[in-house]
Each structure stands twice: as C-alpha cells, then as structure tokens.
PDB file of C-alpha atoms in Angstrom:
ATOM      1  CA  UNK O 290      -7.314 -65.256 -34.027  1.00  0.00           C
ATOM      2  CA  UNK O 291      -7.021 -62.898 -36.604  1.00  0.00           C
ATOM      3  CA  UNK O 292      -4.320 -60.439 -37.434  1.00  0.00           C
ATOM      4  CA  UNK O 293      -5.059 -57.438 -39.046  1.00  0.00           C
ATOM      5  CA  UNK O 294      -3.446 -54.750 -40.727  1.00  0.00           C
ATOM      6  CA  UNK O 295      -5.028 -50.984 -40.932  1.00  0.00           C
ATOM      7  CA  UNK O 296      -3.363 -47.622 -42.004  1.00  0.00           C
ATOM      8  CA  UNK O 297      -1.898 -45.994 -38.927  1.00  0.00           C
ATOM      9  CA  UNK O 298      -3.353 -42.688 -39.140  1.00  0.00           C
ATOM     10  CA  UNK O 299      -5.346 -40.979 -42.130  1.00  0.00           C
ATOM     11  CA  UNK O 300      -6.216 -37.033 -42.659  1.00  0.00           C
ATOM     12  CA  UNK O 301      -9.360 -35.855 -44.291  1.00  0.00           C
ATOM     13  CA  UNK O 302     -11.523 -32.853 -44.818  1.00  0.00           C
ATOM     14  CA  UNK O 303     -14.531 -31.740 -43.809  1.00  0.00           C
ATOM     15  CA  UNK O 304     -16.916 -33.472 -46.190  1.00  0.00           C
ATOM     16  CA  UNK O 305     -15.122 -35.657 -47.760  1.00  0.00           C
ATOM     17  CA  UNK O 306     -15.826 -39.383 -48.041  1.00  0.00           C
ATOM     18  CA  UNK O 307     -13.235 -41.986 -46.133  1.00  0.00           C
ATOM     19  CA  UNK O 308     -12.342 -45.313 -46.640  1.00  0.00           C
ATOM     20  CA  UNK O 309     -10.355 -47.480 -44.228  1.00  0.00           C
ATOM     21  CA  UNK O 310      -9.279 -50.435 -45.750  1.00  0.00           C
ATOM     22  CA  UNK O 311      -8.074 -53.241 -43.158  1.00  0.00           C
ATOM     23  CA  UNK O 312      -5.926 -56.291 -43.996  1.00  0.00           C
ATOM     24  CA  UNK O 313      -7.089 -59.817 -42.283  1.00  0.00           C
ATOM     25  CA  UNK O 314      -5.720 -62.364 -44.205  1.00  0.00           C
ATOM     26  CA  UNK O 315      -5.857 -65.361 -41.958  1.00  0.00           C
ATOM     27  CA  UNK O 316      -9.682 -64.852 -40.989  1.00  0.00           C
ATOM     28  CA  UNK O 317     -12.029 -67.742 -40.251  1.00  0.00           C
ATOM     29  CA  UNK O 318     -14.860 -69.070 -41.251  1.00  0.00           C
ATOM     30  CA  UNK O 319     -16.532 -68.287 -38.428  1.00  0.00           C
ATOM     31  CA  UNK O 320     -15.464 -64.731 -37.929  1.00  0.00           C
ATOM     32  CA  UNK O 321     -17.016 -61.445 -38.728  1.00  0.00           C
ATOM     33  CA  UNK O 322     -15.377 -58.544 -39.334  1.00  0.00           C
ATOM     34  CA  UNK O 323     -16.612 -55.761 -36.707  1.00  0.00           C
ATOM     35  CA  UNK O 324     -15.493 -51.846 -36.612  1.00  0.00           C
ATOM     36  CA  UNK O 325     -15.290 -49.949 -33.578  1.00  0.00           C
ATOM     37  CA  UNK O 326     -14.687 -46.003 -33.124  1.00  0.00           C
ATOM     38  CA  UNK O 327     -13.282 -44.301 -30.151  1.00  0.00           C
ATOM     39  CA  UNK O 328     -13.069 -41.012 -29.008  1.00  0.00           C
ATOM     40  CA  UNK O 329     -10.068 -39.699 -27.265  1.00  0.00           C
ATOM     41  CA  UNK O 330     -10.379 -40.510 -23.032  1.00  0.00           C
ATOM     42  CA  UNK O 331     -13.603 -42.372 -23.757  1.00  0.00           C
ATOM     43  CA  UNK O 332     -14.759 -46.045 -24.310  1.00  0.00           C
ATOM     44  CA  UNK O 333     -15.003 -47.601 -28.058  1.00  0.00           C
ATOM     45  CA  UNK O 334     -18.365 -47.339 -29.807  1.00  0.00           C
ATOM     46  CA  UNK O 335     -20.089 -50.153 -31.970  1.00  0.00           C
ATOM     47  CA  UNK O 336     -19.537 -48.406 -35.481  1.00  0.00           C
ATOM     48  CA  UNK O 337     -20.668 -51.531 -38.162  1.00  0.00           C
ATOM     49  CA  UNK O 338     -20.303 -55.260 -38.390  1.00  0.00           C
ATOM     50  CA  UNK O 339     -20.567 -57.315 -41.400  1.00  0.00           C
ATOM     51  CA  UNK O 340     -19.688 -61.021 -43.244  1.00  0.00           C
ATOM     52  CA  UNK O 341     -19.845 -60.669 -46.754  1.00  0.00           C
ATOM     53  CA  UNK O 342     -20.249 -58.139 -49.279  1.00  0.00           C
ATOM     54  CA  UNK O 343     -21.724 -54.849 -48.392  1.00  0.00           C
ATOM     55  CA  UNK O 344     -23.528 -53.601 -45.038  1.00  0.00           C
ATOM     56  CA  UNK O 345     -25.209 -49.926 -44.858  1.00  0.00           C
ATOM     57  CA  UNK O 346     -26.293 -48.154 -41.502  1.00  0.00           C
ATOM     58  CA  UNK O 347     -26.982 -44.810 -40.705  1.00  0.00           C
ATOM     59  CA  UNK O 348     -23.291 -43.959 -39.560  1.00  0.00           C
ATOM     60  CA  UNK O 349     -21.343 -45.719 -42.351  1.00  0.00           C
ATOM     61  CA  UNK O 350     -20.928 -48.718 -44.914  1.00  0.00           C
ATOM     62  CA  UNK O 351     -18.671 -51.951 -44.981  1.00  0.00           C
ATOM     63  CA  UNK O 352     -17.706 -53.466 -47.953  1.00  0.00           C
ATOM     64  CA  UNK O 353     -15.994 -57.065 -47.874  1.00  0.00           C
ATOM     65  CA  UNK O 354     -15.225 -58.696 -50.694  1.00  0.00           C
ATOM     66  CA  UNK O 355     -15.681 -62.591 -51.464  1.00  0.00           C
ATOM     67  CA  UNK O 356     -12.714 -63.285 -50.005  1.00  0.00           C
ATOM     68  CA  UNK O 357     -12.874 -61.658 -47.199  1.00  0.00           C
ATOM     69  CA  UNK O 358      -9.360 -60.983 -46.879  1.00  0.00           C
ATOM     70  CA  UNK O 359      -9.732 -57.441 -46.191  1.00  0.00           C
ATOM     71  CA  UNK O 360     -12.272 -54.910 -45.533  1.00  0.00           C
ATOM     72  CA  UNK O 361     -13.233 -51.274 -46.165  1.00  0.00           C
ATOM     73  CA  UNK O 362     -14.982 -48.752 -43.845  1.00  0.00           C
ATOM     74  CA  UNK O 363     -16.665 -45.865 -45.635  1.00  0.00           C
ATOM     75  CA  UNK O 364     -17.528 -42.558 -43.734  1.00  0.00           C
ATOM     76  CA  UNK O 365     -19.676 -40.619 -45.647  1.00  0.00           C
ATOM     77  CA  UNK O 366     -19.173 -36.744 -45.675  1.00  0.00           C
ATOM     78  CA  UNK O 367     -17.086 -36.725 -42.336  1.00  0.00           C
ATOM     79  CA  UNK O 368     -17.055 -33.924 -39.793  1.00  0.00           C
ATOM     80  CA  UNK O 369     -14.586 -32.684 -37.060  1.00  0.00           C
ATOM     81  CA  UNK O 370     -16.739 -35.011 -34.781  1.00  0.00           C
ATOM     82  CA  UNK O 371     -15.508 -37.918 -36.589  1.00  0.00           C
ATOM     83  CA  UNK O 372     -11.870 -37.145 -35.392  1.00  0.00           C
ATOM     84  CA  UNK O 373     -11.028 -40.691 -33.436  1.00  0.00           C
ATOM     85  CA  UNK O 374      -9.630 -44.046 -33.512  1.00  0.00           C
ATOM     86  CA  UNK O 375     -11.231 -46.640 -35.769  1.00  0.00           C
ATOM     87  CA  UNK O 376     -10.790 -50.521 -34.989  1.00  0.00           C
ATOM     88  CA  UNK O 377     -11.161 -53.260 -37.592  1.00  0.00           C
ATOM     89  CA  UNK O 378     -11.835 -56.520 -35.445  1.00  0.00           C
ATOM     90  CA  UNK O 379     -12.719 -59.943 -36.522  1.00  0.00           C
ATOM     91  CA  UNK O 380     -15.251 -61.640 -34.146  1.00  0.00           C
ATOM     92  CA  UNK O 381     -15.528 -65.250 -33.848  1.00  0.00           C
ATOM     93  CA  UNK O 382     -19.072 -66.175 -33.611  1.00  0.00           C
ATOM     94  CA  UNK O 383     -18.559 -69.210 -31.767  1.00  0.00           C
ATOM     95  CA  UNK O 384     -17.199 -68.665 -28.617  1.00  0.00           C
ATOM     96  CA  UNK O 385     -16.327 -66.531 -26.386  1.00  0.00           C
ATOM     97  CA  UNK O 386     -17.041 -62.695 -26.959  1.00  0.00           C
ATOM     98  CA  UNK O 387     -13.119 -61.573 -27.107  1.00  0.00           C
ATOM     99  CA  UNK O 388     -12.268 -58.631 -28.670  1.00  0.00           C
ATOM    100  CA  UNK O 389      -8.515 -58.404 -29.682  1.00  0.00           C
ATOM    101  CA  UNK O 390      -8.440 -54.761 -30.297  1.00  0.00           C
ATOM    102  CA  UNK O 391      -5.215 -53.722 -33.183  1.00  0.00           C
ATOM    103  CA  UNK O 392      -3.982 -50.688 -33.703  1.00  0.00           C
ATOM    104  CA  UNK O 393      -5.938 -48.826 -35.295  1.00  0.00           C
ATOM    105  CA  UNK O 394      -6.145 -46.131 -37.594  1.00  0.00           C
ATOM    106  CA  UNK O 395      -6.361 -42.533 -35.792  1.00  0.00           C
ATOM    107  CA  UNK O 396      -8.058 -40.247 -38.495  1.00  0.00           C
ATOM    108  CA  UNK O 397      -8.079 -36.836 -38.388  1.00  0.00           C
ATOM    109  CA  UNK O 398     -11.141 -34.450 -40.051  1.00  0.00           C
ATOM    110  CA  UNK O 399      -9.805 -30.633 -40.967  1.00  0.00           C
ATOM    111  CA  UNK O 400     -11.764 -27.844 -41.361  1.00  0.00           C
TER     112      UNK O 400
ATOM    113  CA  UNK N  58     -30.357 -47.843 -21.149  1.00  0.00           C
ATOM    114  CA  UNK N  59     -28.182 -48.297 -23.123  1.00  0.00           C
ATOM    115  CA  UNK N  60     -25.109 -47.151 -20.687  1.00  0.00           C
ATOM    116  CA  UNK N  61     -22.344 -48.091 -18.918  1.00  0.00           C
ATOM    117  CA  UNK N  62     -21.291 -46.213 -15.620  1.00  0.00           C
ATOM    118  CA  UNK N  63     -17.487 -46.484 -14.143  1.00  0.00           C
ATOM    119  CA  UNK N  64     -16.532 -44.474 -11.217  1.00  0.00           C
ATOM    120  CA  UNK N  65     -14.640 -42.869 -10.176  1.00  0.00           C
ATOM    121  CA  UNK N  66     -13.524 -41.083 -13.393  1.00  0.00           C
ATOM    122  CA  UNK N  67      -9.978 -40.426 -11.776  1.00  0.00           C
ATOM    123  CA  UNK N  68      -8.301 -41.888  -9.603  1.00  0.00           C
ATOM    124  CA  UNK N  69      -4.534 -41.046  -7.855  1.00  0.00           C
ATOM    125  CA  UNK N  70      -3.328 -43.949  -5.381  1.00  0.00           C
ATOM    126  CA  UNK N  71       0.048 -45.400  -4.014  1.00  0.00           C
ATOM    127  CA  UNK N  72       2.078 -48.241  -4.580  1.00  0.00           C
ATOM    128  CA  UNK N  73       1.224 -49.784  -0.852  1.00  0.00           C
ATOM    129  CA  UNK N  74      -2.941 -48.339  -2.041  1.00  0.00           C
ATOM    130  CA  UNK N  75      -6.164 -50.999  -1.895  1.00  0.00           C
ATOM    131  CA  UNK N  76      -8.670 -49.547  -3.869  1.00  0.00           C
ATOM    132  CA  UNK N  77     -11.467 -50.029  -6.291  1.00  0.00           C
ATOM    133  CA  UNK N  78     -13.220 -49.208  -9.694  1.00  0.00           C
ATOM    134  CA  UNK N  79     -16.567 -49.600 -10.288  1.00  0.00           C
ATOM    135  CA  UNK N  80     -18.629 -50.787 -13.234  1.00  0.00           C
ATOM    136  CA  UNK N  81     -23.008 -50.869 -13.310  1.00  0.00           C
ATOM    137  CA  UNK N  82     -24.946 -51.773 -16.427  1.00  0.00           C
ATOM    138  CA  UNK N  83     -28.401 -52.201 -16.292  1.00  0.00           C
ATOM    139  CA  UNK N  84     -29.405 -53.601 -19.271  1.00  0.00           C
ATOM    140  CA  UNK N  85     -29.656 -57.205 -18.629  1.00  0.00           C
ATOM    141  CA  UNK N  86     -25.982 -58.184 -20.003  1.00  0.00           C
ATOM    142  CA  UNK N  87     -24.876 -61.337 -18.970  1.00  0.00           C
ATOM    143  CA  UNK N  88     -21.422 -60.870 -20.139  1.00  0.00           C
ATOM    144  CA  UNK N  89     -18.864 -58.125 -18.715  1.00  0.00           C
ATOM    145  CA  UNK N  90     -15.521 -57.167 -19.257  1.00  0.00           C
ATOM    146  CA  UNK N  91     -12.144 -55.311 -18.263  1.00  0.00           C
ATOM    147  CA  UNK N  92      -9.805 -53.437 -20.401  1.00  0.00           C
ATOM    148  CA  UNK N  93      -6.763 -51.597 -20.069  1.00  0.00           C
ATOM    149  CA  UNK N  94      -5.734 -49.222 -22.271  1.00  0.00           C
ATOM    150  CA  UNK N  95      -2.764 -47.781 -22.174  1.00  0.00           C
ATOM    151  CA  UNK N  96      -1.740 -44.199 -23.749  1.00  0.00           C
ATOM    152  CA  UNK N  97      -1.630 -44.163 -27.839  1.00  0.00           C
ATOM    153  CA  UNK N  98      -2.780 -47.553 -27.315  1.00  0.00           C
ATOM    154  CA  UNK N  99      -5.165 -50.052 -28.080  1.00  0.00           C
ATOM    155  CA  UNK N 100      -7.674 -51.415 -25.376  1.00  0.00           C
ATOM    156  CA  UNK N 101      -6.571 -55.009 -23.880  1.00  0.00           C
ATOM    157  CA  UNK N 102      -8.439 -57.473 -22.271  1.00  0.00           C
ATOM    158  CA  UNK N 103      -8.067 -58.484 -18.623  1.00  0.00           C
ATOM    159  CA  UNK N 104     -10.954 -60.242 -17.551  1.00  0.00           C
ATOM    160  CA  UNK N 105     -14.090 -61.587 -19.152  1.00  0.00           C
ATOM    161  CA  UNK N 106     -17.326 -62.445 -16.285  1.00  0.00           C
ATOM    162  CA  UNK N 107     -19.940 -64.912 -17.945  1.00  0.00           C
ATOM    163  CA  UNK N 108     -23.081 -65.266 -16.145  1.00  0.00           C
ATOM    164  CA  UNK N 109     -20.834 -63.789 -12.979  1.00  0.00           C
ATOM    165  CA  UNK N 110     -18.570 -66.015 -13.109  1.00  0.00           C
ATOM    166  CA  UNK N 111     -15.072 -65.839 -14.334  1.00  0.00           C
ATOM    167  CA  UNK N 112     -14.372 -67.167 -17.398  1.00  0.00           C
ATOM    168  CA  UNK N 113     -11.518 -65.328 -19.104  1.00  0.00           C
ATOM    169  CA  UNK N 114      -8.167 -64.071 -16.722  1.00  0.00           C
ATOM    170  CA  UNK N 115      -5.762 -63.032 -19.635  1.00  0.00           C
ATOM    171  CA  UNK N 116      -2.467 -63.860 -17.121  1.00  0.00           C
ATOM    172  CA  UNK N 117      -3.328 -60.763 -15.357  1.00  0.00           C
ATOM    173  CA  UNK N 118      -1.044 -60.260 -12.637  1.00  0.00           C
ATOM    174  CA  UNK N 119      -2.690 -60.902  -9.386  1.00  0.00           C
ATOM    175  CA  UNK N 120      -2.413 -57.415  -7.483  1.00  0.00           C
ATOM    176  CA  UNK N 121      -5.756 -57.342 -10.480  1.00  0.00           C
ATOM    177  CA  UNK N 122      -8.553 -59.199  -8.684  1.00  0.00           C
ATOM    178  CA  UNK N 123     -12.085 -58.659 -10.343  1.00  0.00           C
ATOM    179  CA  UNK N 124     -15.130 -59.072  -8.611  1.00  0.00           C
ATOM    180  CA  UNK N 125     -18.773 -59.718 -10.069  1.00  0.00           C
ATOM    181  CA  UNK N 126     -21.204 -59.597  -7.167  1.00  0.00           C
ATOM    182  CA  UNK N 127     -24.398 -59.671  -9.276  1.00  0.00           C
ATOM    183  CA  UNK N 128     -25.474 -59.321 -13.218  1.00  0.00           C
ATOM    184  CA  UNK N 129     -24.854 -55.332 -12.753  1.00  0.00           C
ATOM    185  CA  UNK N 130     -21.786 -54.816 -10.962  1.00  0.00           C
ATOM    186  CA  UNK N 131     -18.934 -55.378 -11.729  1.00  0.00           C
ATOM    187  CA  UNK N 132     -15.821 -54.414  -9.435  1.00  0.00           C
ATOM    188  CA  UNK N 133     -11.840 -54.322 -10.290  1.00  0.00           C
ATOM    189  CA  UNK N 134      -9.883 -54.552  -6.740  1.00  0.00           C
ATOM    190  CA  UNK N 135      -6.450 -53.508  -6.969  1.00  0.00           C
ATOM    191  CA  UNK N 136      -3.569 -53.573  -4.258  1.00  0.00           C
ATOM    192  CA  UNK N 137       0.092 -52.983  -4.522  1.00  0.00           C
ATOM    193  CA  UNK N 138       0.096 -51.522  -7.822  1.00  0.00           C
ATOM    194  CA  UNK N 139       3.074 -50.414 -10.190  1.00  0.00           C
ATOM    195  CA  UNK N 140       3.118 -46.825 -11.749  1.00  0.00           C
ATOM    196  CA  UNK N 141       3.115 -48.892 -14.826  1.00  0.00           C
ATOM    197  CA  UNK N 142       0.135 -49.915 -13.778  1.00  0.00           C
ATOM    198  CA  UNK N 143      -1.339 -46.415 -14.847  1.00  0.00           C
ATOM    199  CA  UNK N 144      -3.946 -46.406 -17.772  1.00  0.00           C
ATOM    200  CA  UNK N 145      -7.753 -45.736 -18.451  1.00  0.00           C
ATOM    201  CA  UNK N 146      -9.699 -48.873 -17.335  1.00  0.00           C
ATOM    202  CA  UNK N 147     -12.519 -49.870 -19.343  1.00  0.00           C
ATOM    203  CA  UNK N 148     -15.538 -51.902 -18.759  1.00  0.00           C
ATOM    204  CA  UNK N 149     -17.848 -53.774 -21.242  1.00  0.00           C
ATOM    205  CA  UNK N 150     -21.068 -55.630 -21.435  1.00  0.00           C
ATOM    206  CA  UNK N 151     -22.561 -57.564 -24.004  1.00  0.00           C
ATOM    207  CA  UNK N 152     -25.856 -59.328 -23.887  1.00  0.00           C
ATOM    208  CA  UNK N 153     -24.435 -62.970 -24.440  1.00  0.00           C
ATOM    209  CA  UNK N 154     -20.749 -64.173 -23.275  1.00  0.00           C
ATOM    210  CA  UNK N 155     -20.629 -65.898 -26.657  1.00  0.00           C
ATOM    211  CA  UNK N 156     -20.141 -64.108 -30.079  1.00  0.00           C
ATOM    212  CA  UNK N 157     -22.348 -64.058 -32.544  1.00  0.00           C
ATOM    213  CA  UNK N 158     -23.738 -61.580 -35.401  1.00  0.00           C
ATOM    214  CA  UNK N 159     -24.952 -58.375 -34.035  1.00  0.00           C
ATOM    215  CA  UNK N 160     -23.820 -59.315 -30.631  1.00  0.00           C
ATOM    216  CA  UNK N 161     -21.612 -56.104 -29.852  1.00  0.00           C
ATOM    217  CA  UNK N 162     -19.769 -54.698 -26.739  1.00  0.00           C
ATOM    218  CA  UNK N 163     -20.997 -51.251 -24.734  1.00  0.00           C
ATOM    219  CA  UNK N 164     -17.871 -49.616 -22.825  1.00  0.00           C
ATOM    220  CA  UNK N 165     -18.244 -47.197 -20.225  1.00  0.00           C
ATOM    221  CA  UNK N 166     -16.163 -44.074 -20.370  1.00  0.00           C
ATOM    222  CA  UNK N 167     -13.046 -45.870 -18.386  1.00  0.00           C
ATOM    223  CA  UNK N 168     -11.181 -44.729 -14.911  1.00  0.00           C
ATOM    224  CA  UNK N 169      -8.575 -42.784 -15.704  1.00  0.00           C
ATOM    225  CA  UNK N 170      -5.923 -44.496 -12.894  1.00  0.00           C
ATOM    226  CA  UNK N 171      -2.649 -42.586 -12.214  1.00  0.00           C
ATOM    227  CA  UNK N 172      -0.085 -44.983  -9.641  1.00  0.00           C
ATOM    228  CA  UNK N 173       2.853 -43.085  -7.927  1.00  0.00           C
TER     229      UNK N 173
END
C-alpha cells in the first residue's frame, strides 16, 4: 500500500482558500487517491476522490498531477466549520475496500 | 438513509466486563467495518465483514470478537479488556467489499469506550 506524507497541522482564516498537498510516491496503478474529513469525536466524512488531473464538487477540488506522485486538496473560502482532520488515502480499486488512514493534517480556520 | 447508527455513544466497563457495541445501516451495504481510533490519532482497521462474513481480522487480539448477524447489524463483543483498550470505535459501510471509483465508506459517529 501506499505511504503518504501530509503537513501535520495547517492554520487559516476565515475565507481564505487552502491547499493540502499530500506526498504518495509509491502509488499504484490501480489506486486512487481519496480525501476524507473528520470532525473532532465524530466519524470521517467522504470529502473528494480522484485519478488524474483535476476533480471539482461542491465541497472542494483535487488536483493530481500526471504523475500522480502527490496530490492537492483545495478548500475554497473556508469557515470555522471547516476546523477538522483531513485524510489523503490511496484506494486500491481492486480489492478489498481497506482504508489505511495516515496522519493527517489537523487544520485550523480563525476568525 | 444515508446513516450509520452506533450505540451506545459511551460506554464505562471493567477489565473482568462482557459487553457490546452496536452498529445498523440500512442502506443496503454489503460491506462493514471496525475502527479504532485512538486519541490524536488516526482511525485503524480491525475487522472488515463482506457479504456477513469475515473477511479481514487485522491480528486483532481476541478479547475483539465481531459479530455480523445480518446485512444491517453489525456487533463488536468485547470481554476482558485492557484500559488500553480505551478509544472511540468506529463503524463503516460501503456498498461493495471491493474498491473501486466512487465506492466510499459512511462511519457512524463511534462509541466512545473508557476501560478501568
């Protein structure tokens, strides 16, 4: 599987843009690179999930270059609700669904 | 539905305790799962249940025994547990046990389990 590498903690402003950047050098073929969010004393959340180059939903954007050695997470305009724990995970899409959660990178929105 | 219950939310119990957590999903997953998460921590994976049957054990140690008595439910026994036993448990569900694009993971809110 998969290692990656994320910032351990980031600090932002209210309406700022953020980008996570996450390190997976050794990824597979077959993987794709998922982010998760998670609040504090509650389950992770499904934030994004991409392959290659650029995926947009209504909660944020991933950008992975041709590579795919690394990827970026963009939060657009964050808020104090976007205070949590964000997971970078590659996701084999051949077997077995097994996340192998990292660190993570606890960010923190100010007023 | 697009939710997963655990209960209890807390739970306080004693090394020489049996007792269990709970996890329902009713949205026709066919693939659930048990985490423990430990303070400051990232979640890890005990157990994955594939069509209710076991199909992951990640060398859990055995005073962990999971139960999946039908596509909903999904039960974590434990007995003779250590106070470093004490985390947030969560359960999971997915659609499919196997990965695939857009096939993601819903976690309940976790158990909250405290061992003296």
């Amino acid at each position: 599987l998969a290692k990656t590498t994320q910032p351990i903690s980031m600090d932002s402003y209210e309406g700022q843009e953020v980008n996570i950047t996450c390190s997976h050098n050794n990824i597979a073929t077959n993987d794709y690179i998922t982010w998760y969010q998670q609040f504090p004393s509650q389950g992770p959340r499904f934030i994004i999930q991409g392959y290659k180059t650029k995926v947009t939903n209504e909660v944020a954007s991933l950008f992975i270059p041709a590579d795919r050695k690394s990827s970026t997470l963009s939060l657009p305009r964050v808020s104090l609700s976007d205070t949590a724990v964000y997971y970078c995970l590659p996701i084999f899409s051949g077997g077995y669904n097994k996340l192998i959660f990292g660190a993570g990178t606890r960010l923190a929105v100010h007023p | 539905d697009t939710e997963v219950t655990q209960t209890p939310k807390h739970l306080v119990m004693g090394m020489t305790n049996k007792k269990s957590l709970k996890c329902e999903q009713h949205m026709g997953h066919r693939a659930m799962y048990w985490y423990k998460q430990k303070a400051k921590k990232p979640p890890e994976l005990m157990f994955v249940y594939s069509y209710e049957k076991l199909s992951i054990n990640e060398s859990v140690p055995s005073r962990f025994s999971p139960e999946c008595p039908n596509s909903s439910l999904l039960n974590l026994h434990l007995h003779a547990l250590q106070p470093e036993d004490s985390a947030l448990y969560l359960c999971a569900s997915s659609l499919n046990p196997a990965g695939g694009p857009g096939e993601t993971q819903y976690f309940g809110p976790g158990t909250r389990l405290l061992v003296l």
